[in-house]
Short mmCIF file of C-alpha atoms in Angstrom, two decimals:
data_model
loop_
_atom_site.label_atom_id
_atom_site.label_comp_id
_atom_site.label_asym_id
_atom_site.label_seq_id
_atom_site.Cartn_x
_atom_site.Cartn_y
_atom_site.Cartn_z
CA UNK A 1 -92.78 21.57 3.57
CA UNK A 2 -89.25 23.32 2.95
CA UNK A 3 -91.15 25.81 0.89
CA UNK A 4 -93.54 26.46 4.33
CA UNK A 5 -90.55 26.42 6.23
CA UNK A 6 -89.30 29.88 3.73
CA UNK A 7 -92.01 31.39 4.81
CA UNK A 8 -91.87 30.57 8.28
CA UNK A 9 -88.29 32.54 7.78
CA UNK A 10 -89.69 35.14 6.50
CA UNK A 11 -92.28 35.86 9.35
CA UNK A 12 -89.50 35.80 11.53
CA UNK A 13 -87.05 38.13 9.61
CA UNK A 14 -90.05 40.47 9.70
CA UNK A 15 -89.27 40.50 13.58
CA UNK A 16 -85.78 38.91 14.88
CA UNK A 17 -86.96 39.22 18.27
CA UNK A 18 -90.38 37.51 17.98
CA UNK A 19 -90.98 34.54 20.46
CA UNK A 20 -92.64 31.29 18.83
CA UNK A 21 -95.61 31.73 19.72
CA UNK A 22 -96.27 35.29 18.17
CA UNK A 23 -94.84 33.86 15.07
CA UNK A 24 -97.79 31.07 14.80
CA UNK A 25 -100.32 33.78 15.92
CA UNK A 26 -99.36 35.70 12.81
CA UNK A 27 -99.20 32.81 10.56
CA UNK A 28 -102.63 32.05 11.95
CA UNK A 29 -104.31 35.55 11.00
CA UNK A 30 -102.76 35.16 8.05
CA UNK A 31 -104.31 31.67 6.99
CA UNK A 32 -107.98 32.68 8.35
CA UNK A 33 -107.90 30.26 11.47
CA UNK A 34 -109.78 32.33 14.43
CA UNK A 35 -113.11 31.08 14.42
CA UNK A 36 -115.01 30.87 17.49
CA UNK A 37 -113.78 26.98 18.45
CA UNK A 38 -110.41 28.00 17.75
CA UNK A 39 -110.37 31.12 19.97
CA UNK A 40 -112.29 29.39 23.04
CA UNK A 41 -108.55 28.08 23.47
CA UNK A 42 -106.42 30.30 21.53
CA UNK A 43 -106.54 33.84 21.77
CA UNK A 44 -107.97 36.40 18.87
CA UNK A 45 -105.39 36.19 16.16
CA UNK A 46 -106.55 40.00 14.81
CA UNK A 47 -104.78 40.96 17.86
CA UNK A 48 -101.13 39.77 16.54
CA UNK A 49 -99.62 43.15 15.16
CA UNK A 50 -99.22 43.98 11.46
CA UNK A 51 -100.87 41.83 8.45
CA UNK A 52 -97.88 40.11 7.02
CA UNK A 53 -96.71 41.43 3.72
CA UNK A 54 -99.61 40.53 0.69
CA UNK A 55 -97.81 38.21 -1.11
CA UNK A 56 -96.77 36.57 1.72
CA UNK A 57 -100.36 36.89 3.55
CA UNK A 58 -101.88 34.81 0.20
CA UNK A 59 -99.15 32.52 0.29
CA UNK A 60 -100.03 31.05 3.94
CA UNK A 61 -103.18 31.04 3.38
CA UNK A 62 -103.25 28.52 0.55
CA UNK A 63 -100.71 26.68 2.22
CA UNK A 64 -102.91 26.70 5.37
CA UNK A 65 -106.73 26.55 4.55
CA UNK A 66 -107.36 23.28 4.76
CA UNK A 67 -110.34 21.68 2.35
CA UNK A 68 -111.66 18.62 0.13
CA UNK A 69 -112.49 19.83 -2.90
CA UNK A 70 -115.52 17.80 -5.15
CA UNK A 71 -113.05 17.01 -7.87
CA UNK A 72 -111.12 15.27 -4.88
CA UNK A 73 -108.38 17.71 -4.36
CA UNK A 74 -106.72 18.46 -0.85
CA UNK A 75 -106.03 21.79 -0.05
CA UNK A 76 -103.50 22.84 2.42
CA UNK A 77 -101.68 20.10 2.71
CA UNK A 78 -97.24 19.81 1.98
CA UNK A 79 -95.11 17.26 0.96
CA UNK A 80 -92.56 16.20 3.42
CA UNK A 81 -89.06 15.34 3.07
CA UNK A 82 -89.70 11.72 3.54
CA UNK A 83 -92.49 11.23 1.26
CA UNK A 84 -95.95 11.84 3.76
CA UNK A 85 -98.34 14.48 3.19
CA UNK A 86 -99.37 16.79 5.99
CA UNK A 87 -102.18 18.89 6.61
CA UNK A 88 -100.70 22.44 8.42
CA UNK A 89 -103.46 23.22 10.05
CA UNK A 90 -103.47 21.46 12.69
CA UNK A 91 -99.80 21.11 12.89
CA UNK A 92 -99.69 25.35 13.66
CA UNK A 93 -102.83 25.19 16.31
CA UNK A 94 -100.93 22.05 18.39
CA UNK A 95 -97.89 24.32 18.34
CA UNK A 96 -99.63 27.51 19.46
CA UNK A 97 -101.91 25.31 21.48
CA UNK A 98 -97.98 24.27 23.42
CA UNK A 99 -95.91 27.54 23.08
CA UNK A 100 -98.62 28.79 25.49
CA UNK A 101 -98.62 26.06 28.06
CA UNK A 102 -96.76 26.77 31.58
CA UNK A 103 -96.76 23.08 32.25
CA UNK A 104 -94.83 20.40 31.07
CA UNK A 105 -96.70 18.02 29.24
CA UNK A 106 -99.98 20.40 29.07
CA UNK A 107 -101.69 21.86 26.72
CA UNK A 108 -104.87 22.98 26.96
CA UNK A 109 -107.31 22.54 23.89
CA UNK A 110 -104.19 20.50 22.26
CA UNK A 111 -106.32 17.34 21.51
CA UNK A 112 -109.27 19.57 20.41
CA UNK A 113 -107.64 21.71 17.81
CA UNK A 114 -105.00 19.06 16.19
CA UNK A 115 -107.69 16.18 16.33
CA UNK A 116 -110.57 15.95 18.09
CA UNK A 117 -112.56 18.22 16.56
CA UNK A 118 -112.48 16.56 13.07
CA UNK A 119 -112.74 13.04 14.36
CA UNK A 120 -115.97 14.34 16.27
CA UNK A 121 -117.27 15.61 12.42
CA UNK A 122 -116.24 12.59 10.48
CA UNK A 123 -117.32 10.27 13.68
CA UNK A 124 -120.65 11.35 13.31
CA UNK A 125 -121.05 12.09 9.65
CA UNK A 126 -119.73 8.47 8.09
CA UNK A 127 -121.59 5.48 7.98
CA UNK A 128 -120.24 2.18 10.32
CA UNK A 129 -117.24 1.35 7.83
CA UNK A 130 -114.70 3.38 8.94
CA UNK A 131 -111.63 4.20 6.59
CA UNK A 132 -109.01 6.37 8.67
CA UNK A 133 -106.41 6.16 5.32
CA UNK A 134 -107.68 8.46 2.89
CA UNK A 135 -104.14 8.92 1.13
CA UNK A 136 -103.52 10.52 -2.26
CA UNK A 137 -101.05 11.52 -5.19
CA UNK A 138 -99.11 14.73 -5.73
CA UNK A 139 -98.91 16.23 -9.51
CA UNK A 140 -95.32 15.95 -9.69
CA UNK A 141 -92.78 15.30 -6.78
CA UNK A 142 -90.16 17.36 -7.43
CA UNK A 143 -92.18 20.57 -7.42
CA UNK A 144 -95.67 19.17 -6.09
CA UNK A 145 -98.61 21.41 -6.51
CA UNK A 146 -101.25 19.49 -6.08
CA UNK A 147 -102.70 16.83 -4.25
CA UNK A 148 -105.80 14.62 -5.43
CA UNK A 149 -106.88 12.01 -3.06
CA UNK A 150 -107.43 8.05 -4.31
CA UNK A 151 -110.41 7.58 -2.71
CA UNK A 152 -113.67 9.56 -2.92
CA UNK A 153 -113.63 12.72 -0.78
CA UNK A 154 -113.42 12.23 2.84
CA UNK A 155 -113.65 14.27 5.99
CA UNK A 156 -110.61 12.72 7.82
CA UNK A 157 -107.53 12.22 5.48
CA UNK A 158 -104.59 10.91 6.18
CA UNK A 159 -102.61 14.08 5.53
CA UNK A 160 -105.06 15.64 8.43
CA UNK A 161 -104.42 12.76 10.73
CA UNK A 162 -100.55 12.94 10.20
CA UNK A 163 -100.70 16.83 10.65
CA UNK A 164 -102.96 16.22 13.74
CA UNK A 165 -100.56 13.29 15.09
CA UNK A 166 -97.55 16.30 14.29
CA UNK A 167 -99.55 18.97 16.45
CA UNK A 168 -100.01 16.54 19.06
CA UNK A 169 -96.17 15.29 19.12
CA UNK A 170 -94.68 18.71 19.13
CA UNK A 171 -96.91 20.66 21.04
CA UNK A 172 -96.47 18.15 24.05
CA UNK A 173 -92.94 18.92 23.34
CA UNK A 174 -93.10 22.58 23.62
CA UNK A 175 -95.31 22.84 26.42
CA UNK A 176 -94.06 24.11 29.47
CA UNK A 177 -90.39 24.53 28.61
CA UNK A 178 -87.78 27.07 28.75
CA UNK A 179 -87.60 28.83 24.90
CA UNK A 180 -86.13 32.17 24.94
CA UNK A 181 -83.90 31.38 21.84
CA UNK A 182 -86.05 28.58 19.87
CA UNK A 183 -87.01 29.30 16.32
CA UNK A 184 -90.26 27.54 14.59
CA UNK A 185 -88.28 27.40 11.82
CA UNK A 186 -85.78 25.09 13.40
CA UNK A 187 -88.25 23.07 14.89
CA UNK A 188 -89.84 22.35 11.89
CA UNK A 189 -86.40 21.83 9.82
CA UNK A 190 -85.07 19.72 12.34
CA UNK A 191 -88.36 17.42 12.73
CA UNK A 192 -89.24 17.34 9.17
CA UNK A 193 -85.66 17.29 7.61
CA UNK A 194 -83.80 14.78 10.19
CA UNK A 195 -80.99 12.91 7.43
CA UNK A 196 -80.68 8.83 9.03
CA UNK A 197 -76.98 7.60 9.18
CA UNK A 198 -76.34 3.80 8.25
CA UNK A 199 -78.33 2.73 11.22
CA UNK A 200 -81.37 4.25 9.35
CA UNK A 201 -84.19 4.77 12.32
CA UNK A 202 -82.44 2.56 15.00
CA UNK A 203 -79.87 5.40 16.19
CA UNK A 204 -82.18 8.33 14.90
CA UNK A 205 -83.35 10.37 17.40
CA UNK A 206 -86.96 10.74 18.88
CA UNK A 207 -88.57 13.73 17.70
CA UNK A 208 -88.54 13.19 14.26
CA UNK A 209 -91.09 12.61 11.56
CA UNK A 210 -90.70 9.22 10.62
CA UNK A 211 -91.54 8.53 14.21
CA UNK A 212 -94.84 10.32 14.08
CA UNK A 213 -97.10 7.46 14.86
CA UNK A 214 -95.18 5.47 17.74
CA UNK A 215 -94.54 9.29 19.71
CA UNK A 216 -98.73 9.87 18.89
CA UNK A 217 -99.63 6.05 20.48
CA UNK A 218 -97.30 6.82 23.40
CA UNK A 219 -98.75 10.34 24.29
CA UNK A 220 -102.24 9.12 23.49
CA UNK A 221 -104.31 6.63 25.07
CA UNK A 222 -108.18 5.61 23.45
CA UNK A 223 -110.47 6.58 26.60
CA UNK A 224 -108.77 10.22 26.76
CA UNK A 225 -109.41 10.69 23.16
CA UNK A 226 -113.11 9.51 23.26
CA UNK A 227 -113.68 12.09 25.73
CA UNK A 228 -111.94 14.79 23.82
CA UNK A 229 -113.72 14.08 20.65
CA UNK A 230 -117.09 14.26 22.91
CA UNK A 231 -116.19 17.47 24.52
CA UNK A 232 -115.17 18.67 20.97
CA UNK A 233 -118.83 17.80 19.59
CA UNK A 234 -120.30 19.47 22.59
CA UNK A 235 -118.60 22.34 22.21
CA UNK A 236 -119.32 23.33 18.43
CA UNK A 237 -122.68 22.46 19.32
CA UNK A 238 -122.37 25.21 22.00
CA UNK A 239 -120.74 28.00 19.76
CA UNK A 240 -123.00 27.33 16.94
CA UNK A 241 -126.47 27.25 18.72
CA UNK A 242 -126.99 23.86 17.22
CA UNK A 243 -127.97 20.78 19.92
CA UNK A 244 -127.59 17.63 18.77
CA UNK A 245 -130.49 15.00 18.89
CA UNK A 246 -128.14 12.57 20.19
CA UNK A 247 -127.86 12.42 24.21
CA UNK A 248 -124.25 12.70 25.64
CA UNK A 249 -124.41 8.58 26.52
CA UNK A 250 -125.41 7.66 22.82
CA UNK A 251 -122.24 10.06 21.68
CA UNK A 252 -120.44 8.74 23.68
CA UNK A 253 -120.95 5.57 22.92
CA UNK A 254 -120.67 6.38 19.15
CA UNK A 255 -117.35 7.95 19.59
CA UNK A 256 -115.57 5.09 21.87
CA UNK A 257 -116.99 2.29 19.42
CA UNK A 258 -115.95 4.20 15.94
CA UNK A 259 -112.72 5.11 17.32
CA UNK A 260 -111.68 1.56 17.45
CA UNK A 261 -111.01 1.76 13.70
CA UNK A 262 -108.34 5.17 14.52
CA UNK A 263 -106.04 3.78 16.67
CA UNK A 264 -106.26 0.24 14.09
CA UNK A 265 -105.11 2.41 11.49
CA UNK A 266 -102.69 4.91 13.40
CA UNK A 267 -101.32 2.87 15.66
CA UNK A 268 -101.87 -1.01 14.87
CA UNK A 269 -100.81 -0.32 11.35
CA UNK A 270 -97.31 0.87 10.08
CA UNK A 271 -97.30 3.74 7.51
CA UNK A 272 -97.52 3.04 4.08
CA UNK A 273 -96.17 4.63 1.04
CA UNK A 274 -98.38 4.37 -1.87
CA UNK A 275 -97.69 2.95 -5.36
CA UNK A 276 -98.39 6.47 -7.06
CA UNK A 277 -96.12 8.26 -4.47
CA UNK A 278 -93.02 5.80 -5.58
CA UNK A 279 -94.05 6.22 -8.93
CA UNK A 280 -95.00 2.75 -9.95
CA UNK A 281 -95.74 2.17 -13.49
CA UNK A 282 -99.11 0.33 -14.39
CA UNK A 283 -100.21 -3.17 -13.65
CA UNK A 284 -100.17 -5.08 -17.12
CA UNK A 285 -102.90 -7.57 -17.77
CA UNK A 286 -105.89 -8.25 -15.26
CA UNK A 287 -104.70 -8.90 -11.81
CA UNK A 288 -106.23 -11.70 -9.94
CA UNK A 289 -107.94 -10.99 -6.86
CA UNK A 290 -106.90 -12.84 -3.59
CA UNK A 291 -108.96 -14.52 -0.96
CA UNK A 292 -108.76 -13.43 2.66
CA UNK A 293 -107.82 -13.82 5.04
CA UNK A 294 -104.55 -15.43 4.04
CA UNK A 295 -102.54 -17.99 6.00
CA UNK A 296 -98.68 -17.26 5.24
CA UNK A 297 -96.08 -13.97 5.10
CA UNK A 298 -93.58 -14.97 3.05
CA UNK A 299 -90.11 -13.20 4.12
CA UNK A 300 -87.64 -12.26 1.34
CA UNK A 301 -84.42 -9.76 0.86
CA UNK A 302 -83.95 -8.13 -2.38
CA UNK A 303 -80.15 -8.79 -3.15
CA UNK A 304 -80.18 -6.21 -5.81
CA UNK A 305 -80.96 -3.87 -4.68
CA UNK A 306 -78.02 -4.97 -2.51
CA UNK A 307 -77.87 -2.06 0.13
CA UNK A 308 -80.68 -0.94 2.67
CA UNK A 309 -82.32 2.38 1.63
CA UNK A 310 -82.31 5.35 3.77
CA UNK A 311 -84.64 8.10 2.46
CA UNK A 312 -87.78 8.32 0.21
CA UNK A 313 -85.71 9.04 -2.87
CA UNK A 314 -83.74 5.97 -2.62
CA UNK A 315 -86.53 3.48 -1.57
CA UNK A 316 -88.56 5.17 -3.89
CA UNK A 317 -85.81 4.70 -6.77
CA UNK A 318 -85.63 0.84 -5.49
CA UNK A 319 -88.92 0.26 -5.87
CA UNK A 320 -89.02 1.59 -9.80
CA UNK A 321 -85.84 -0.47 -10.44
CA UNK A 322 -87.25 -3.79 -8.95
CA UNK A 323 -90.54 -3.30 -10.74
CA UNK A 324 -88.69 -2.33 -14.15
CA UNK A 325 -86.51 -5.73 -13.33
CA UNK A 326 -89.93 -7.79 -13.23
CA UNK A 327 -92.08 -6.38 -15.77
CA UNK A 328 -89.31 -5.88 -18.54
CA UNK A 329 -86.75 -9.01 -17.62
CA UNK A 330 -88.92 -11.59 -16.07
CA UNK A 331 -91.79 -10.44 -18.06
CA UNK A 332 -94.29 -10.24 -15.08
CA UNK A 333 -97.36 -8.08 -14.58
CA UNK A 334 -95.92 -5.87 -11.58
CA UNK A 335 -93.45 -5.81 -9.02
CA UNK A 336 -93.80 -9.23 -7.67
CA UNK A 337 -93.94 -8.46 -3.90
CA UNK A 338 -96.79 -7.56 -1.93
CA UNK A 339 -95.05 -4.97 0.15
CA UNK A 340 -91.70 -4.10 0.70
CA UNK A 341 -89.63 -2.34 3.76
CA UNK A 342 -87.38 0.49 3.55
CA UNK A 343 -84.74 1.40 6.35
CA UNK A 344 -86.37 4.63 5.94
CA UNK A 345 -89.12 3.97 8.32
CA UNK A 346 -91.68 3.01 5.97
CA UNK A 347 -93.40 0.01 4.12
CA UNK A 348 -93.58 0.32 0.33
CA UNK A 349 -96.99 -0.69 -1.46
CA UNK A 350 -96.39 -3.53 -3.79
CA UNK A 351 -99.20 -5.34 -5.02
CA UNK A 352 -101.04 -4.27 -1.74
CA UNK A 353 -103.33 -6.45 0.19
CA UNK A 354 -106.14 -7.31 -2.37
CA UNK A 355 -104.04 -8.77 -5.49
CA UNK A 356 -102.46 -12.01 -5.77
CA UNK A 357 -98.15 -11.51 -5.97
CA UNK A 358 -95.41 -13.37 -7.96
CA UNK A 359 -92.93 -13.43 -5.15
CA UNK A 360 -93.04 -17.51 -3.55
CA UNK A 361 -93.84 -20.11 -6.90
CA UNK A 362 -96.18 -22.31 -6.27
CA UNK A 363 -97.78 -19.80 -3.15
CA UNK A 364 -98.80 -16.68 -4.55
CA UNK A 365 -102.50 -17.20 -3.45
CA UNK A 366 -101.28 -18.56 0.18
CA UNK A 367 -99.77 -15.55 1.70
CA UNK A 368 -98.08 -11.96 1.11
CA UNK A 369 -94.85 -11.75 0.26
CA UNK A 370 -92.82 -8.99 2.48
CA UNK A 371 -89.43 -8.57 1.02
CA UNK A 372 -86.47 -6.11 2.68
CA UNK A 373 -84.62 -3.77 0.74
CA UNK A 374 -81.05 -4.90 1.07
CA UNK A 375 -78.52 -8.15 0.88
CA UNK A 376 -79.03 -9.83 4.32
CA UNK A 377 -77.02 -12.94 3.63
CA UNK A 378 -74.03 -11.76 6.13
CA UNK A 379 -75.99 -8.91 7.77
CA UNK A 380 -79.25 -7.86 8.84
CA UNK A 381 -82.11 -5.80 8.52
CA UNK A 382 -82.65 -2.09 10.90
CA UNK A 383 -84.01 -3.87 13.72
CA UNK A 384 -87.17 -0.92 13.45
CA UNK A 385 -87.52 -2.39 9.99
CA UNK A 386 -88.15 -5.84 11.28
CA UNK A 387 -90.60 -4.64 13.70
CA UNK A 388 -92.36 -2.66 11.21
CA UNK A 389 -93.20 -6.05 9.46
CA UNK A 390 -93.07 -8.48 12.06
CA UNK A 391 -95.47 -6.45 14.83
CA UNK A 392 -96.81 -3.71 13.24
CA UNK A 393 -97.78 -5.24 9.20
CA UNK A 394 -98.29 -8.37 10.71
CA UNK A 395 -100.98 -6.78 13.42
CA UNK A 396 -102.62 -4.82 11.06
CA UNK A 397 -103.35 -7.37 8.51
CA UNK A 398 -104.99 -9.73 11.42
CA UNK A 399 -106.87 -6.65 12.64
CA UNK A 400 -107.98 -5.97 8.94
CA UNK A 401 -108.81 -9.80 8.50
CA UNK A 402 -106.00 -9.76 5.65
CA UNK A 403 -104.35 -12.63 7.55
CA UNK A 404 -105.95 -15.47 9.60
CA UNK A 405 -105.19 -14.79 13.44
CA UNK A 406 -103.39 -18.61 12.86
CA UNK A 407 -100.74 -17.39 10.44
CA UNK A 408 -97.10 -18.46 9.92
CA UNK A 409 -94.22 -16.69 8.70
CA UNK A 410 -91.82 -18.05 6.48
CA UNK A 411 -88.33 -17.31 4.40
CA UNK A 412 -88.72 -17.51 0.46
CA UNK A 413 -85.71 -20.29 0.69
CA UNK A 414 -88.33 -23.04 2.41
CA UNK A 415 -90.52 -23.64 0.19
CA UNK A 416 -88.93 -22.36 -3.36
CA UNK A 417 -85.07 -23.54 -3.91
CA UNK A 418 -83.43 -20.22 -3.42
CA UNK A 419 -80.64 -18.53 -0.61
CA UNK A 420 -83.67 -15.93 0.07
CA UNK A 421 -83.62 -14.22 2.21
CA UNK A 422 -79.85 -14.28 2.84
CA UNK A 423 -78.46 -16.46 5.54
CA UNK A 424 -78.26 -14.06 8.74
CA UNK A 425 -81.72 -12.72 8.20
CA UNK A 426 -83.00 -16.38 7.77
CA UNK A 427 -81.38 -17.43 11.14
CA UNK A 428 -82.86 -14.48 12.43
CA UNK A 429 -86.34 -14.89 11.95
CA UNK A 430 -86.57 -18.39 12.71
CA UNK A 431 -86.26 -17.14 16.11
CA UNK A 432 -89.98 -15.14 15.36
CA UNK A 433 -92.75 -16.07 17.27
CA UNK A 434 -94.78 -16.85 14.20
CA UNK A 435 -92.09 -18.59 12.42
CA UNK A 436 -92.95 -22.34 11.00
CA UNK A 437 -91.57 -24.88 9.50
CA UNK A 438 -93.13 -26.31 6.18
CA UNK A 439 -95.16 -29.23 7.31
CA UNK A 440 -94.45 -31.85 5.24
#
């Protein structure tokens, strides 16, 4: 993203006095985006002055042009600062799609261009088992180049959702306000680039990355959606000459049943780094597969790592030190936890949901273990970390039937002798709803 960001610069060096909006419109020419769906809400992007310099002109482009490859590689999608991929596609055309709104909290086309359309297309086009978390791996981190997804190749990724749910968040933003002297640049450094203080996300402000998917579930409610994802469908069927064999109630109903799984994913789950993007090392020896749904979350602090974590690098770091600890000291397979949080904003993959831990003796095949980066014996967790696990992990592994709807949370310390996890945080989430005692 910072190197986008350059080139935003550069756009707008080419002309100081250029408003937002005319800066998108050339960024749009430049990347190829002024098909006939895009221009039914935006205008025609040939119309935005001089080509941008060649070099330049190739360089959006790429960045831009957004595709799935057969090998499995994404195209025009960035790395962000805080370790998510995002597609900038529809990031630009919910910008443009706000810059031009009069109206505060308007926008017309926003949904269509940032979302709607591609949820209509991979709606229709995938079979009944949805999968809204098509994530991937970057070459190298440090100068990433590109991206190869895990999964087969899939119409909705997650870097196009997050760049959608981006579009969404800052073009509502945008709309309808005052913006003589705003910069895209600075909008984009300042969203994408936000540094946490000690509170990590509990004094950050609003508009900020991290807080992508609880600003898209607050903006965005399921019935509106549906209808944009219909109208969406209805109108590339339009442009293109090309009526559908469905009628508008069957698509309809097809749309506001298969959405379910989005907003389970986007907004009943919390966002996940995964193992390659941390850069765990290989699982030695055969794991063993667990049996859902599961009936406990076992709650533990890490103690060394003694000190929360506050951006990717660091939780990122953390994880590769804790894993090192348990492969090469204790001799164990993987990092022992199922998942662990950051103060960053995000849950790190562990073992995941599918294979059995080595986190709670004696319980491994019982329940996940969810451990907190930090020493919580006189202090506690970011209180958005604890929600992250406690109503948003918790949520989505009921909703994914990875835990029984009956479960009970519990600290390491009662059923293993150990002060895990820390005295404060122990005393703290006894006071969870789903906290229980060990029946004896």
């Amino acid at each position: 993203m910072d190197d986008f960001i350059k080139a935003v610069k550069r756009v707008e060096a080419q002309d100081p006095g250029s408003k937002p909006v005319a800066v998108l419109k050339r960024l749009r020419r430049a990347a190829g985006l002024n098909d006939a769906f895009i221009q039914h809400f935006l205008s025609d992007a040939a119309t935005s002055g001089p080509e941008l310099e060649a070099n330049l002109s190739a360089y959006v482009h790429k960045a831009v042009h957004h595709s799935v490859q057969e090998d499995a590689r994404e195209e025009g999608v960035v790395l962000t600062s805080d370790g998510t991929t995002v597609a900038l596609r529809p990031l630009l055309l919910g910008l443009e799609a706000g810059f031009l709104s009069k109206t505060r909290g308007q926008a017309r086309g926003l949904y269509h261009l940032t979302l709607a359309k591609d949820l209509g297309l991979s709606l229709r086009r995938r079979s009944n088992r949805q999968h809204f978390d098509a994530d991937g791996c970057w070459d190298n981190l440090t100068s990433p180049r590109v991206f190869t997804l895990s999964a087969k190749p899939s119409l909705l990724t997650t870097a196009l959702v997050n760049g959608g749910m981006d579009g969404v968040v800052l073009g509502m933003e945008v709309s309808g306000k005052a913006r003589q002297h705003l910069k895209l640049s600075s909008l984009l450094t300042e969203y994408y680039n936000h540094q946490l203080n000690s509170e990590g996300l509990d004094s950050a402000p609003r508009l900020i990355s991290r807080r992508r998917r609880e600003n898209f579930k607050g903006l965005t409610l399921p019935p509106a959606l549906a209808r944009w994802v219909v109208k969406s469908v209805e109108l590339e069927q339009q442009l293109g000459g090309n009526p559908s064999g469905e009628t508008k109630k069957q698509l309809r109903a097809l749309v506001r049943n298969r959405l379910k799984a989005f907003f389970h994913t986007v907004t009943g789950c919390p966002p996940i780094i995964p193992r390659c993007m941390w850069g765990a090392e290989p699982y030695r020896g055969t794991p063993t597969r667990l049996t859902l749904p599961l009936s406990f979350m076992y709650i533990h602090h890490t103690h060394s790592p003694s000190e929360p974590c506050l951006t990717f690098q660091q939780c990122s770091a953390d994880m590769r030190s804790m894993q090192r600890f348990h492969q090469e000291d204790r001799g164990w397979d993987d990092i022992g936890y199922s998942f662990v949080a950051g103060s960053d904003g995000y849950i790190y993959e562990g073992r995941g949901w599918h294979w059995q831990g080595a986190h709670t003796l004696g319980h491994n095949s019982k329940g996940y273990g969810v451990s907190f980066i930090g020493d919580y014996t006189a202090r506690l967790p970011s209180q958005h970390a604890m929600r992250l696990v406690r109503d948003q992990l918790a949520a989505c592994a009921v909703g994914g039937g990875r835990l029984a709807s009956s479960f009970t949370v519990q600290g390491h310390r009662q059923v293993v002798s150990t002060s895990c996890p820390g005295d404060t945080f122990y005393e703290e989430i006894r006071g969870w709803e789903r906290f229980g005692e060990v029946k004896k």
